[in-house]
Amino acid sequence: MNQSTPRCGEEHPYKLEDLGWTDEHEGAFSKYTGPYVPGRVACRQKTVWDVLIDGRSVTAGISGALRRLGRFPAVGDYVVLLHQPEAGTSTIVDILPQKTRFARGTPGREGAEQVIAANIDTVFIVTAAGHDLNARRIERYLAIAHASGARPVIIINKSDLADDPATLADELASASPGIPVIPISAVSGEGVDRLDPYLPPRTTIALIGSSGVGKSTLINRLMGRSVQETSHTRDYDDKGRHTTTVRQLFILDGGALMIDNPGLREVGIGTASAGIADTFPDILELAEGCRFSDCRHEGEPGCAVQAAVADGTLPAARLESFQRLMRELEFEREKAEIGLVRLEKKRWKPIGKYARDLWKLKGR
Ligand SMILES: Nc1nc2c(ncn2[C@@H]2O[C@H](COP(=O)(O)OP(=O)(O)OP(=O)(O)O)[C@@H](O)[C@H]2O)c(=O)[nH]1
Ligand SMILES: [Mg+2]
């Protein structure tokens, strides 16, 4: 299928099945009869969505009902369209159940989760040789990737800039037990074929990572042509410039579906508690040996986790990272529980007397 991903309004050769549509989706859609068609969201502009339907791409708005419910489709969502080509209108009226949802807590928006992409099979967490390579950052990404239900794979791009690319993977290995870590160069193509096992037809892969790590360059490499704009600065230093500004789904020649995302700057942990457990299986296993079942590993007697730090089997920075993420998670829970409102940057205030009393009780 050697043609670029359809732009809006264009015809294309893809059937719904090529877009990952399954019998399960068919079952969920079967209650709709009449002028309804199913599709998959390929791109979200501010208030309109590009949706791939059988054989073509259309631009659609959403129904008033979805808007009132605050249900905004994400890229990757399977949706139901009220499609009236004779009137020249298409409206998204429903979002089919999501298999997975990749979300990040967005501090500052009343704790609301921001869905980055839906129905993702695999998340490529992209980092790059140089200043972005940071085990703590990877742990944070891994926690939200695990929580999404998708399988994470770590990609270290720009291996051409490293003296010894093999050692780069070792640097991240202790932060990601059991997770594949693959060094590549999107520019030279070195190592890119090692991604093939993760790119079977009809599977959906989301690229996430900081701005400038080379996500769009990798898309262009995998597409075999330039479909995404990339930064012109080679020595990218992430001073807040984002080259990619909208999320977009691409169909690779091999049939895999890949979503390019703008670089993430702030990644809140949201409510990814299950993700934290999956990211730190080593710490949870050690914790089973602690004397107290509610041990926080902060100096309690008989703490097996602290003992592992002391004898060098667990890096102290990894434990700190775990504790920081757990504190964030606790804060997110409190926010949801007692109702906090953000007044200005990084300052939260309780709303209502009950919340204020509880906040004081907790010694904040
Ligand atoms: N040396 C080297 N440079 C690379 C590689 N991949 C990407 N780059 C460069 O890194 C810069 C940023 O690449 P982009 O693909 O725009 O990065 P991005 O992750 O899409 O950035 P945002 O869209 O802002 O999130 C560009 O100048 C690329 O040429 C690589 O493998 N090696
Ligand atoms: Mg980009």
Coordinates of C-alpha atoms and ligand atoms in Angstrom, one line a residue:
M1 CA 0.0 0.0 0.0
N2 CA 2.5 2.6 -1.1
Q3 CA 0.7 5.8 -0.7
S4 CA 0.8 8.5 1.9
T5 CA -1.7 8.8 4.7
P6 CA -4.8 10.4 3.2
R7 CA -5.2 14.1 3.8
C8 CA -8.6 15.4 4.7
G9 CA -11.3 15.0 2.0
E10 CA -9.2 12.7 -0.1
E11 CA -10.1 9.2 -1.2
H12 CA -7.8 6.4 0.0
P13 CA -7.6 2.7 -0.6
Y14 CA -7.9 1.6 3.1
K15 CA -10.8 -0.4 4.4
L16 CA -11.9 -0.1 8.1
E17 CA -10.1 -3.4 8.9
D18 CA -6.9 -1.8 7.7
L19 CA -7.4 0.9 10.4
G20 CA -7.6 -1.7 13.2
W21 CA -11.4 -2.2 13.1
T22 CA -12.3 -5.5 14.7
D23 CA -15.4 -7.7 15.3
E24 CA -15.7 -6.1 18.7
H25 CA -16.0 -2.7 17.2
E26 CA -18.5 -4.1 14.7
G27 CA -20.6 -5.4 17.6
A28 CA -20.5 -2.0 19.4
F29 CA -21.5 -0.3 16.2
S30 CA -24.3 -2.7 15.2
K31 CA -26.9 -0.7 17.2
Y32 CA -26.7 2.1 14.7
T33 CA -28.8 1.9 11.6
G34 CA -29.5 4.6 9.1
P35 CA -27.1 7.3 7.9
Y36 CA -24.4 6.4 10.3
V37 CA -20.9 5.3 9.4
P38 CA -17.9 4.2 11.6
G39 CA -14.5 5.8 11.3
R40 CA -11.2 6.4 13.1
V41 CA -10.0 9.7 14.2
A42 CA -6.7 10.5 12.4
C43 CA -6.2 14.1 13.6
R44 CA -7.7 16.6 15.9
Q45 CA -7.5 20.3 15.0
K46 CA -9.0 22.7 17.6
T47 CA -12.7 22.1 17.0
V48 CA -12.7 19.7 14.0
W49 CA -11.6 16.2 13.6
D50 CA -10.2 14.4 10.5
V51 CA -11.8 11.0 10.4
L52 CA -10.8 8.1 8.2
I53 CA -13.8 6.2 7.0
D54 CA -14.0 3.3 4.5
G55 CA -12.3 4.6 1.4
R56 CA -12.0 8.3 2.3
S57 CA -11.2 10.9 4.8
V58 CA -13.7 13.5 6.1
T59 CA -13.7 16.5 8.4
A60 CA -16.2 16.4 11.2
G61 CA -17.5 18.3 14.2
I62 CA -19.0 16.7 17.2
S63 CA -22.6 16.6 18.4
G64 CA -23.9 19.0 21.0
A65 CA -24.6 16.1 23.3
L66 CA -20.9 14.9 23.2
R67 CA -19.8 18.5 23.8
R68 CA -22.1 18.9 26.8
L69 CA -20.8 15.7 28.3
G70 CA -17.2 16.9 27.7
R71 CA -16.5 13.8 25.6
F72 CA -14.0 14.9 23.0
P73 CA -12.7 12.2 20.7
A74 CA -8.9 11.6 20.8
V75 CA -6.7 10.6 17.9
G76 CA -7.1 6.8 17.5
D77 CA -10.7 6.8 18.7
Y78 CA -13.2 4.8 16.7
V79 CA -16.2 7.0 16.3
V80 CA -19.8 6.9 14.9
L81 CA -20.4 9.6 12.3
L82 CA -23.7 11.0 11.2
H83 CA -22.6 11.2 7.6
Q84 CA -24.7 13.3 5.2
P85 CA -22.6 13.8 2.1
E86 CA -25.4 15.4 0.1
A87 CA -25.7 18.1 2.8
G88 CA -21.9 18.2 3.0
T89 CA -21.8 17.6 6.7
S90 CA -20.4 14.9 9.0
T91 CA -20.9 14.9 12.8
I92 CA -19.3 12.6 15.4
V93 CA -22.2 11.4 17.5
D94 CA -20.6 8.7 19.6
I95 CA -17.2 7.3 20.6
L96 CA -16.9 3.5 20.7
P97 CA -15.4 1.9 23.9
Q98 CA -11.7 2.4 24.1
K99 CA -9.4 -0.6 24.4
T100 CA -6.6 1.5 25.8
R101 CA -6.2 5.2 26.5
F102 CA -2.9 6.9 26.9
A103 CA -3.5 9.9 29.2
R104 CA -1.4 12.2 31.3
G105 CA -2.5 14.2 34.3
T106 CA -2.5 17.8 33.4
P107 CA -1.8 19.8 36.5
G108 CA -3.8 23.0 36.2
R109 CA -6.9 21.8 34.5
E110 CA -8.9 20.8 37.6
G111 CA -6.9 17.6 37.6
A112 CA -8.6 16.4 34.4
E113 CA -6.8 13.8 32.5
Q114 CA -5.8 14.7 29.0
V115 CA -6.1 11.7 26.6
I116 CA -3.2 11.8 24.3
A117 CA -4.2 8.9 22.1
A118 CA -6.7 6.1 22.3
N119 CA -6.7 2.4 21.3
I120 CA -2.9 2.1 21.3
D121 CA -1.3 -1.3 21.2
T122 CA 2.3 -0.2 21.7
V123 CA 3.8 3.0 23.1
F124 CA 7.2 4.0 21.7
I125 CA 8.8 6.1 24.5
V126 CA 11.4 8.0 22.5
T127 CA 14.4 9.6 24.1
A128 CA 17.7 10.6 22.6
A129 CA 21.4 10.3 23.2
G130 CA 22.5 13.4 25.1
H131 CA 20.8 15.5 27.6
D132 CA 17.3 13.9 27.2
L133 CA 18.6 10.5 28.3
N134 CA 17.4 10.3 31.9
A135 CA 16.3 7.2 33.8
R136 CA 13.9 9.2 36.0
R137 CA 12.1 10.7 33.0
I138 CA 11.8 7.3 31.6
E139 CA 10.2 5.9 34.8
R140 CA 7.6 8.6 34.7
Y141 CA 6.7 7.9 31.0
L142 CA 6.7 4.1 31.8
A143 CA 4.2 4.6 34.6
I144 CA 1.7 6.3 32.4
A145 CA 2.4 4.0 29.5
H146 CA 1.8 0.9 31.7
A147 CA -1.4 2.5 33.1
S148 CA -2.7 3.0 29.5
G149 CA -2.8 -0.8 29.0
A150 CA -0.5 -0.5 26.0
R151 CA 2.9 -2.3 25.8
P152 CA 5.9 0.1 26.2
V153 CA 9.1 0.0 24.2
I154 CA 11.9 2.4 24.9
I155 CA 13.7 3.9 21.9
I156 CA 17.0 5.7 22.2
N157 CA 17.3 7.8 19.1
K158 CA 20.4 9.7 17.8
S159 CA 22.7 6.8 18.5
D160 CA 24.9 8.3 15.8
L161 CA 25.8 11.0 18.3
A162 CA 27.0 8.5 21.0
D163 CA 30.5 7.1 21.1
D164 CA 29.3 3.7 22.2
P165 CA 25.5 3.2 21.5
A166 CA 25.4 -0.1 23.2
T167 CA 26.1 1.4 26.6
L168 CA 23.2 3.8 26.2
A169 CA 20.8 1.0 26.6
D170 CA 22.6 -0.2 29.8
E171 CA 22.1 3.3 31.3
L172 CA 18.3 2.8 31.1
A173 CA 18.1 -0.9 31.7
S174 CA 17.9 -0.6 35.5
A175 CA 15.0 1.9 35.2
S176 CA 13.0 -0.4 33.0
P177 CA 13.2 -4.1 34.0
G178 CA 11.7 -6.4 31.3
I179 CA 11.1 -3.6 28.8
P180 CA 12.9 -3.6 25.4
V181 CA 15.4 -0.7 25.0
I182 CA 16.4 -0.2 21.4
P183 CA 19.1 2.3 20.3
I184 CA 18.5 3.7 16.7
S185 CA 19.4 6.5 14.5
A186 CA 16.4 7.9 12.7
V187 CA 18.8 10.0 10.5
S188 CA 21.2 7.2 9.4
G189 CA 18.6 4.4 9.7
E190 CA 20.9 2.4 11.9
G191 CA 19.0 -0.1 14.1
V192 CA 15.6 1.0 12.7
D193 CA 14.9 -2.5 11.4
R194 CA 14.9 -3.7 15.0
L195 CA 11.5 -2.0 15.4
D196 CA 9.9 -4.3 12.7
P197 CA 8.6 -6.9 15.3
Y198 CA 6.6 -4.1 16.9
L199 CA 5.0 -2.9 13.6
P200 CA 2.7 -5.6 12.3
P201 CA -0.2 -4.5 10.1
R202 CA -3.3 -3.0 11.8
T203 CA -1.5 -2.4 15.1
T204 CA -1.4 1.1 16.5
I205 CA 1.8 2.6 17.9
A206 CA 2.0 6.0 19.6
L207 CA 5.3 8.0 19.7
I208 CA 5.8 10.0 22.9
G209 CA 8.8 11.8 24.3
S210 CA 10.3 15.3 24.8
S211 CA 10.4 17.8 22.0
G212 CA 13.4 17.4 19.7
V213 CA 14.1 13.7 20.4
G214 CA 13.3 12.9 16.8
K215 CA 9.8 11.4 16.8
S216 CA 8.8 13.0 13.5
T217 CA 12.2 12.2 12.0
L218 CA 11.5 8.6 12.8
I219 CA 8.0 8.8 11.2
N220 CA 9.6 10.1 8.1
R221 CA 12.1 7.4 8.1
L222 CA 9.5 4.7 8.5
M223 CA 7.2 6.2 5.9
G224 CA 10.2 6.4 3.5
R225 CA 9.4 10.0 2.7
S226 CA 8.9 13.3 4.4
V227 CA 5.3 13.5 5.7
Q228 CA 6.0 15.5 8.9
E229 CA 8.0 18.7 9.4
T230 CA 11.0 18.3 11.6
S231 CA 13.1 20.8 13.4
H232 CA 15.9 22.4 11.4
T233 CA 18.2 22.8 14.4
R234 CA 20.4 19.7 14.7
D235 CA 21.6 20.5 18.2
Y236 CA 18.1 20.8 19.6
D237 CA 18.0 22.1 23.2
D238 CA 14.3 22.0 24.1
K239 CA 13.8 25.7 24.8
G240 CA 10.1 25.3 24.5
R241 CA 9.9 25.0 20.7
H242 CA 7.7 22.4 19.4
T243 CA 7.9 21.5 15.8
T244 CA 4.9 19.1 15.8
T245 CA 1.8 20.8 17.1
V246 CA -1.0 18.4 16.4
R247 CA -1.4 14.7 17.0
Q248 CA -1.7 12.7 13.8
L249 CA -2.1 9.1 12.7
F250 CA -0.1 7.8 9.8
I251 CA -0.4 4.5 8.0
L252 CA 3.0 2.9 7.3
D253 CA 3.6 1.0 4.1
G254 CA 3.7 -2.2 6.1
G255 CA 0.2 -1.5 7.4
A256 CA 1.0 -0.4 11.0
L257 CA -0.7 2.7 12.2
M258 CA 1.5 5.3 14.0
I259 CA 0.6 8.4 15.9
D260 CA 3.0 11.3 16.0
N261 CA 2.6 13.6 19.0
P262 CA 3.9 17.0 20.0
G263 CA 6.7 16.8 22.5
L264 CA 5.5 16.5 26.1
R265 CA 6.9 19.0 28.6
E266 CA 4.9 18.3 31.7
V267 CA 3.9 14.8 32.4
G268 CA 1.7 14.5 35.5
I269 CA 1.2 11.1 36.9
G270 CA -2.6 11.5 36.9
T271 CA -4.2 8.4 38.4
A272 CA -1.7 5.9 37.1
S273 CA -1.4 3.9 40.2
A274 CA -1.3 0.6 38.4
G275 CA 1.3 2.0 36.1
I276 CA 3.6 2.8 39.1
A277 CA 3.3 -0.8 40.3
D278 CA 4.3 -2.1 36.8
T279 CA 7.2 0.3 36.5
F280 CA 8.8 -0.6 39.9
P281 CA 8.3 -4.4 40.2
D282 CA 11.7 -4.7 41.8
I283 CA 10.8 -2.3 44.6
L284 CA 7.4 -4.0 45.2
E285 CA 9.1 -7.3 45.4
L286 CA 11.6 -6.1 47.9
A287 CA 8.9 -4.4 49.9
E288 CA 7.4 -7.8 50.6
G289 CA 10.4 -8.3 52.9
C290 CA 9.7 -5.2 55.0
R291 CA 8.7 -5.6 58.6
F292 CA 5.7 -3.3 58.3
S293 CA 3.2 -3.9 55.5
D294 CA 2.6 -0.1 55.1
C295 CA 6.3 0.7 55.1
R296 CA 7.0 3.8 53.1
H297 CA 10.7 3.0 52.9
E298 CA 11.6 6.3 54.6
G299 CA 13.7 5.0 57.5
E300 CA 11.3 2.6 59.2
P301 CA 13.0 -0.3 61.1
G302 CA 13.3 -3.6 59.2
C303 CA 12.9 -1.9 55.8
A304 CA 14.1 -4.3 53.1
V305 CA 14.0 -1.6 50.4
Q306 CA 16.3 0.7 52.3
A307 CA 18.6 -2.3 53.0
A308 CA 18.8 -2.9 49.2
V309 CA 19.8 0.7 48.7
A310 CA 22.4 0.3 51.5
D311 CA 24.0 -2.8 49.9
G312 CA 24.0 -1.2 46.4
T313 CA 21.4 -3.6 44.8
L314 CA 18.9 -0.8 44.3
P315 CA 20.0 2.7 43.1
A316 CA 19.0 5.3 45.6
A317 CA 17.8 7.6 42.8
R318 CA 15.4 4.9 41.7
L319 CA 13.8 4.7 45.1
E320 CA 13.6 8.5 45.3
S321 CA 11.8 8.5 41.9
F322 CA 9.3 5.8 43.1
Q323 CA 8.6 7.9 46.3
R324 CA 8.2 11.1 44.3
L325 CA 5.7 9.4 41.9
M326 CA 3.8 7.9 44.9
R327 CA 3.6 11.3 46.6
E328 CA 2.3 12.8 43.4
L329 CA -0.3 10.1 43.1
E330 CA -1.4 10.7 46.7
F331 CA -1.8 14.4 46.0
E332 CA -3.9 13.6 42.9
R333 CA -6.1 11.4 45.0
E334 CA -6.5 14.1 47.6
K335 CA -7.4 16.6 45.0
A336 CA -10.1 14.4 43.7
E337 CA -11.3 13.5 47.2
I338 CA -11.5 16.8 48.9
G339 CA -11.8 19.1 45.9
L340 CA -8.9 21.5 45.2
V341 CA -8.8 24.3 42.8
R342 CA -5.7 25.8 41.2
L343 CA -5.5 29.5 41.6
E344 CA -2.3 30.3 40.0
K345 CA 0.8 28.5 38.8
K346 CA 1.7 25.6 41.1
R347 CA -0.6 26.7 44.0
W348 CA -3.6 24.7 45.0
K349 CA -6.3 25.8 47.4
P350 CA -9.1 23.7 49.0
I351 CA -12.6 24.7 48.1
G352 CA -15.3 24.6 50.8
K353 CA -15.1 24.4 54.5
Y354 CA -14.9 20.6 54.7
A355 CA -12.0 20.6 52.3
R356 CA -10.2 23.4 54.2
D357 CA -10.6 21.5 57.5
L358 CA -9.4 18.3 56.0
W359 CA -6.5 20.1 54.3
K360 CA -5.5 21.6 57.7
L361 CA -5.8 18.2 59.4
K362 CA -3.4 16.7 56.9
G363 CA -1.0 19.4 58.0
R364 CA -0.8 21.2 54.6
Ligands
LIG1 N1 22.0 13.3 14.9 C1 20.7 13.0 14.8 N2 19.8 13.9 14.8 C2 18.5 13.6 14.7 C3 18.1 12.2 14.7 N3 16.8 12.1 14.6 C4 16.3 13.4 14.6 N4 17.4 14.3 14.7 C5 17.4 15.7 14.7 O1 16.7 16.2 15.8 C6 16.0 17.4 15.5 C7 14.5 17.3 16.1 O2 13.9 16.2 15.3 P1 12.3 16.2 15.2 O3 12.0 14.9 14.5 O4 11.7 17.4 14.7 O5 11.9 16.0 16.8 P2 10.4 15.7 17.4 O6 10.6 14.8 18.5 O7 9.5 15.4 16.4 O8 10.1 17.2 18.1 P3 8.7 17.8 18.4 O9 7.9 17.7 17.1 O10 9.0 19.3 18.7 O11 8.1 17.1 19.5 C8 16.0 17.6 14.0 O12 17.0 18.6 13.7 C9 16.5 16.2 13.5 O13 17.2 16.3 12.3 C10 19.1 11.2 14.7 O14 18.9 10.0 14.7 N5 20.4 11.6 14.8
MG2 MG 7.7 16.3 15.8

